[in-house]
Amino acid sequence: PSFTSLTQDRRQLSVPEKRPRRHCERFLMHRLGPGMAQSPDPDLNIVLMGRSGVGKSASGNTILGQAAFRLSEGWGPVTMRIQMEKGIILGKVIRVIDTPGIVSSKEELKTFCQRLLRSSTPLLFLVLVTTGRFTDEEKEAVQAAITVLGDEGLANSFLLFTGGDELNVSLQDHISQSKRSPLQDVIKKFGDRYHLFNNKEPQDEGQVRELLRKAERHRTRELLRFKAEGRLETSPGSPQVRQSWQILAGQRVPPSCREHHLRERRRTLEPTRTACGKELAE
């Protein structure tokens, strides 16, 4: 059976659920193997945003695995306009978009991001902060990014921490140690979606692979939620959502996931019949 047939069967046989079906999520996660060669989205646009000097250009180079963006040799900003470079990363055509400091270019970036959201290419917005103290300057930059992105863009966003080489603890420990910092509220606004880069080791493909896997997993859950709620046509970023669903719809389901689906279907039918029986008896 195809992925579409499984989701239709489950919808007909079960009481509607508010959260995505885990058997469907398991199938989609199966597509995200170590090499990500079967990713449902062949292309991806990644937009780097943040204050000047936070490491946007260096992070772009880390993602692409090459010195595509010029780095600053002093204290002044290098990126004065929106720039795009692309490469093939783990089987995906990745377009990395570097942007100027966000505080001084909010209106330009807002128009640019709105145009991207209307396209059919999947998006990942990365809002950069450092692993150092969360200063008022960084807080202002993150708030500017949230304003620029709006609800639609924020739903496709991650916080990207730079300075992994300077961190002596795990990122999770670093965050937990900042309990009284405004950083906690920022992380909540991003739905606890964050990642860490060590731009001193751009040859480390593992950190890029993990970022893309996190983004795929988040996108998968959003896709399932939109489908479950019948919002494929009206959801934010619907051109990207519809294209992803069309690509997924005809894919074959692995035997292990098919068996899992059948087990879940049997579990769903029994409680449904019991509930109906009680209702009729009363």
Coordinates of C-alpha atoms in Angstrom, one line a residue:
P1 CA 0.0 0.0 0.0
S2 CA 1.0 3.6 -0.4
F3 CA 1.3 6.2 2.3
T4 CA -2.0 7.8 1.2
S5 CA -3.9 4.6 1.4
L6 CA -2.7 4.0 4.9
T7 CA -3.8 7.4 6.1
Q8 CA -7.2 7.1 4.4
D9 CA -7.8 3.7 6.0
R10 CA -6.9 4.9 9.4
R11 CA -9.2 8.0 9.0
Q12 CA -12.2 5.8 8.0
L13 CA -11.6 3.2 10.8
S14 CA -10.8 5.3 13.8
V15 CA -12.2 8.1 15.9
P16 CA -10.6 11.4 14.8
E17 CA -7.5 12.3 16.7
K18 CA -6.2 15.7 17.5
R19 CA -2.5 14.8 17.2
P20 CA -0.8 13.1 14.2
R21 CA -0.9 9.4 13.9
R22 CA 2.2 7.8 15.2
H23 CA 2.2 5.0 12.7
C24 CA 2.3 7.6 9.9
E25 CA 5.1 9.5 11.6
R26 CA 7.0 6.2 11.9
F27 CA 6.8 5.7 8.2
L28 CA 7.9 9.2 7.4
M29 CA 10.8 8.9 9.8
H30 CA 11.8 5.7 8.1
R31 CA 12.3 7.8 4.9
L32 CA 15.0 9.8 6.8
G33 CA 17.7 7.2 6.9
P34 CA 21.3 8.0 7.8
G35 CA 22.1 9.2 4.3
M36 CA 18.8 11.1 3.8
A37 CA 18.7 9.9 0.2
Q38 CA 15.0 9.3 0.4
S39 CA 14.1 12.7 1.8
P40 CA 10.6 13.7 0.6
D41 CA 11.9 17.3 -0.2
P42 CA 14.6 17.2 -2.8
D43 CA 15.5 20.9 -2.5
L44 CA 15.7 23.2 0.5
N45 CA 16.3 27.0 1.0
I46 CA 18.1 27.9 4.2
V47 CA 18.0 31.5 5.3
L48 CA 20.5 32.7 7.9
M49 CA 19.4 35.6 10.1
G50 CA 20.8 37.5 13.1
R51 CA 22.8 40.4 14.2
S52 CA 26.0 41.4 12.5
G53 CA 29.0 39.4 13.6
V54 CA 27.0 36.5 15.0
G55 CA 28.5 34.0 12.5
K56 CA 26.0 33.8 9.6
S57 CA 28.5 33.7 6.8
A58 CA 30.7 31.1 8.7
S59 CA 27.6 29.0 9.3
G60 CA 26.7 29.2 5.7
N61 CA 30.2 27.9 4.8
T62 CA 29.8 25.1 7.3
I63 CA 26.5 24.0 5.8
L64 CA 27.9 24.1 2.2
G65 CA 31.2 22.5 3.2
Q66 CA 33.2 25.2 1.4
A67 CA 34.2 28.8 1.7
A68 CA 31.3 30.2 -0.3
F69 CA 30.8 33.3 1.8
R70 CA 33.5 35.8 2.5
L71 CA 34.3 36.2 6.2
S72 CA 35.1 39.3 8.1
E73 CA 38.8 39.9 8.9
G74 CA 38.0 42.7 11.4
W75 CA 35.1 44.0 13.5
G76 CA 33.0 45.4 10.7
P77 CA 30.2 43.5 8.9
V78 CA 31.0 41.9 5.6
T79 CA 27.5 41.0 4.3
M80 CA 25.9 44.2 3.2
R81 CA 23.2 42.6 0.9
I82 CA 21.3 39.3 0.6
Q83 CA 23.5 36.7 -1.0
M84 CA 22.8 33.1 -2.1
E85 CA 25.1 30.2 -2.7
K86 CA 24.1 26.6 -3.4
G87 CA 25.5 23.1 -3.2
I88 CA 24.4 19.4 -3.1
I89 CA 24.4 18.3 0.6
L90 CA 23.5 14.7 1.5
G91 CA 21.6 14.3 -1.7
K92 CA 19.7 17.6 -1.4
V93 CA 20.1 20.8 -3.5
I94 CA 20.6 23.3 -0.7
R95 CA 20.5 27.0 -1.3
V96 CA 22.0 28.9 1.6
I97 CA 21.0 32.6 1.8
D98 CA 23.2 34.9 3.9
T99 CA 21.6 38.2 5.1
P100 CA 22.8 41.5 6.5
G101 CA 22.5 42.4 10.2
I102 CA 18.8 42.1 10.8
V103 CA 18.2 45.2 13.0
S104 CA 19.2 47.5 10.2
S105 CA 17.4 45.6 7.4
K106 CA 14.1 44.5 8.8
E107 CA 11.8 45.8 6.1
E108 CA 14.0 44.4 3.3
L109 CA 14.2 41.0 4.9
K110 CA 10.5 40.9 5.7
T111 CA 9.6 41.5 2.0
F112 CA 12.2 38.9 1.0
C113 CA 10.9 36.2 3.5
Q114 CA 7.3 36.7 2.5
R115 CA 8.3 36.1 -1.1
L116 CA 10.1 32.9 -0.1
L117 CA 7.0 31.7 1.8
R118 CA 4.9 31.9 -1.3
S119 CA 7.2 29.7 -3.2
S120 CA 6.9 25.9 -3.4
T121 CA 10.5 25.1 -2.2
P122 CA 10.7 24.0 1.4
L123 CA 12.2 26.5 3.8
L124 CA 14.4 26.5 6.9
F125 CA 15.0 29.8 8.7
L126 CA 18.0 29.8 11.1
V127 CA 18.1 32.6 13.6
L128 CA 21.6 32.8 15.0
V129 CA 22.7 33.5 18.6
T130 CA 26.0 32.9 20.3
T131 CA 26.7 30.5 23.1
G132 CA 28.0 33.4 25.2
R133 CA 25.9 35.6 27.4
F134 CA 22.5 36.5 25.9
T135 CA 22.9 40.2 25.7
D136 CA 20.4 43.0 25.1
E137 CA 21.8 43.3 21.6
E138 CA 21.1 39.6 20.8
K139 CA 17.7 39.9 22.4
E140 CA 16.9 42.8 20.1
A141 CA 18.2 40.9 17.1
V142 CA 16.1 37.8 17.9
Q143 CA 13.0 39.9 18.4
A144 CA 13.6 41.6 15.1
A145 CA 13.8 38.2 13.5
I146 CA 10.6 37.0 15.1
T147 CA 8.9 40.2 13.7
V148 CA 10.3 39.7 10.3
L149 CA 9.3 36.0 10.1
G150 CA 5.8 36.3 11.4
D151 CA 3.9 33.2 12.5
E152 CA 4.4 31.4 9.1
G153 CA 8.2 31.9 9.1
L154 CA 8.5 31.1 12.8
A155 CA 6.9 27.8 12.3
N156 CA 9.8 26.9 9.9
S157 CA 12.5 28.3 12.1
F158 CA 15.3 27.0 14.4
L159 CA 17.6 28.8 16.7
L160 CA 21.2 28.1 15.7
F161 CA 23.8 28.6 18.4
T162 CA 27.3 29.4 17.1
G163 CA 30.5 29.1 19.1
G164 CA 30.3 25.4 19.8
D165 CA 34.1 25.4 20.1
E166 CA 33.9 27.7 23.2
L167 CA 31.3 25.6 25.0
N168 CA 32.6 23.3 27.7
V169 CA 29.2 21.6 28.4
S170 CA 26.5 20.3 26.2
L171 CA 24.1 22.7 24.6
Q172 CA 21.2 21.3 26.8
D173 CA 23.3 22.0 29.9
H174 CA 24.2 25.4 28.7
I175 CA 20.5 26.3 28.2
S176 CA 19.4 24.8 31.5
Q177 CA 22.1 26.9 33.3
S178 CA 20.5 30.0 31.8
K179 CA 17.2 29.6 33.7
R180 CA 16.9 33.3 34.6
S181 CA 18.0 34.5 31.2
P182 CA 15.5 35.9 28.6
L183 CA 17.0 33.1 26.4
Q184 CA 14.5 30.7 28.0
D185 CA 11.5 32.7 26.7
V186 CA 13.1 32.9 23.2
I187 CA 13.6 29.1 23.1
K188 CA 9.9 28.6 24.0
K189 CA 8.9 30.9 21.1
F190 CA 10.9 28.7 18.8
G191 CA 9.1 25.6 20.1
D192 CA 12.3 24.3 21.7
R193 CA 13.9 23.9 18.2
Y194 CA 17.6 24.6 18.3
H195 CA 20.9 23.4 17.2
L196 CA 24.6 24.0 17.8
F197 CA 27.4 24.7 15.2
N198 CA 31.1 24.6 15.7
N199 CA 32.2 26.7 12.8
K200 CA 35.9 26.1 13.7
E201 CA 35.3 22.6 12.3
P202 CA 33.5 23.2 9.0
Q203 CA 34.6 19.8 7.7
D204 CA 32.4 18.1 10.4
E205 CA 29.5 16.9 8.3
G206 CA 27.8 15.4 11.3
Q207 CA 26.6 18.7 12.7
V208 CA 25.1 19.6 9.3
R209 CA 23.5 16.2 8.9
E210 CA 21.9 16.4 12.3
L211 CA 20.5 19.9 11.6
L212 CA 18.9 18.7 8.4
R213 CA 17.5 15.6 10.2
K214 CA 16.0 17.8 12.9
A215 CA 14.5 20.1 10.3
E216 CA 13.0 17.1 8.4
R217 CA 11.5 15.6 11.5
H218 CA 9.9 18.9 12.4
R219 CA 8.6 19.3 8.9
T220 CA 7.2 15.8 9.0
R221 CA 5.3 16.4 12.2
E222 CA 3.9 19.7 10.7
L223 CA 2.9 17.9 7.5
L224 CA 1.0 15.2 9.5
R225 CA -0.7 17.8 11.7
F226 CA -1.9 19.7 8.6
K227 CA -3.2 16.5 7.0
A228 CA -4.9 15.3 10.2
E229 CA -6.6 18.7 10.6
G230 CA -7.6 19.0 6.9
R231 CA -5.5 22.1 6.5
L232 CA -3.3 21.2 3.5
E233 CA -4.9 23.9 1.4
T234 CA -5.2 26.6 4.0
S235 CA -2.1 26.1 6.2
P236 CA 0.7 28.6 6.4
G237 CA 3.3 27.8 3.7
S238 CA 0.7 25.7 1.9
P239 CA 2.6 25.6 -1.5
Q240 CA 5.5 23.8 0.2
V241 CA 3.2 21.6 2.3
R242 CA 1.1 20.5 -0.8
Q243 CA 4.2 19.7 -2.8
S244 CA 5.7 17.6 0.0
W245 CA 2.5 15.7 0.4
Q246 CA 2.2 15.0 -3.3
I247 CA 5.7 13.6 -3.3
L248 CA 5.0 11.4 -0.3
A249 CA 1.6 10.2 -1.4
G250 CA 2.7 7.7 -3.9
Q251 CA 5.7 6.3 -2.0
R252 CA 5.6 2.6 -1.0
V253 CA 5.4 1.8 2.7
P254 CA 8.1 -0.5 4.1
P255 CA 6.8 -4.0 5.3
S256 CA 7.7 -3.2 8.9
C257 CA 5.6 0.0 8.9
R258 CA 2.8 -1.8 7.1
E259 CA 2.7 -4.4 9.9
H260 CA 2.8 -1.6 12.5
H261 CA -0.1 0.1 10.8
L262 CA -2.2 -3.2 10.8
R263 CA -1.5 -3.6 14.5
E264 CA -2.5 0.0 15.2
R265 CA -5.7 -0.5 13.1
R266 CA -6.7 -3.6 15.2
R267 CA -6.1 -1.7 18.4
T268 CA -8.2 1.2 17.1
L269 CA -11.1 -1.0 16.0
E270 CA -11.6 -2.8 19.3
P271 CA -12.1 0.3 21.5
T272 CA -14.4 1.8 18.8
R273 CA -16.6 -1.2 18.6
T274 CA -16.8 -1.4 22.4
A275 CA -17.7 2.2 22.7
C276 CA -20.4 1.9 20.1
G277 CA -21.8 -1.2 21.8
K278 CA -22.1 0.6 25.1
E279 CA -23.8 3.6 23.4
L280 CA -26.4 1.3 21.7
A281 CA -27.1 -0.6 24.9
E282 CA -27.8 2.5 26.7

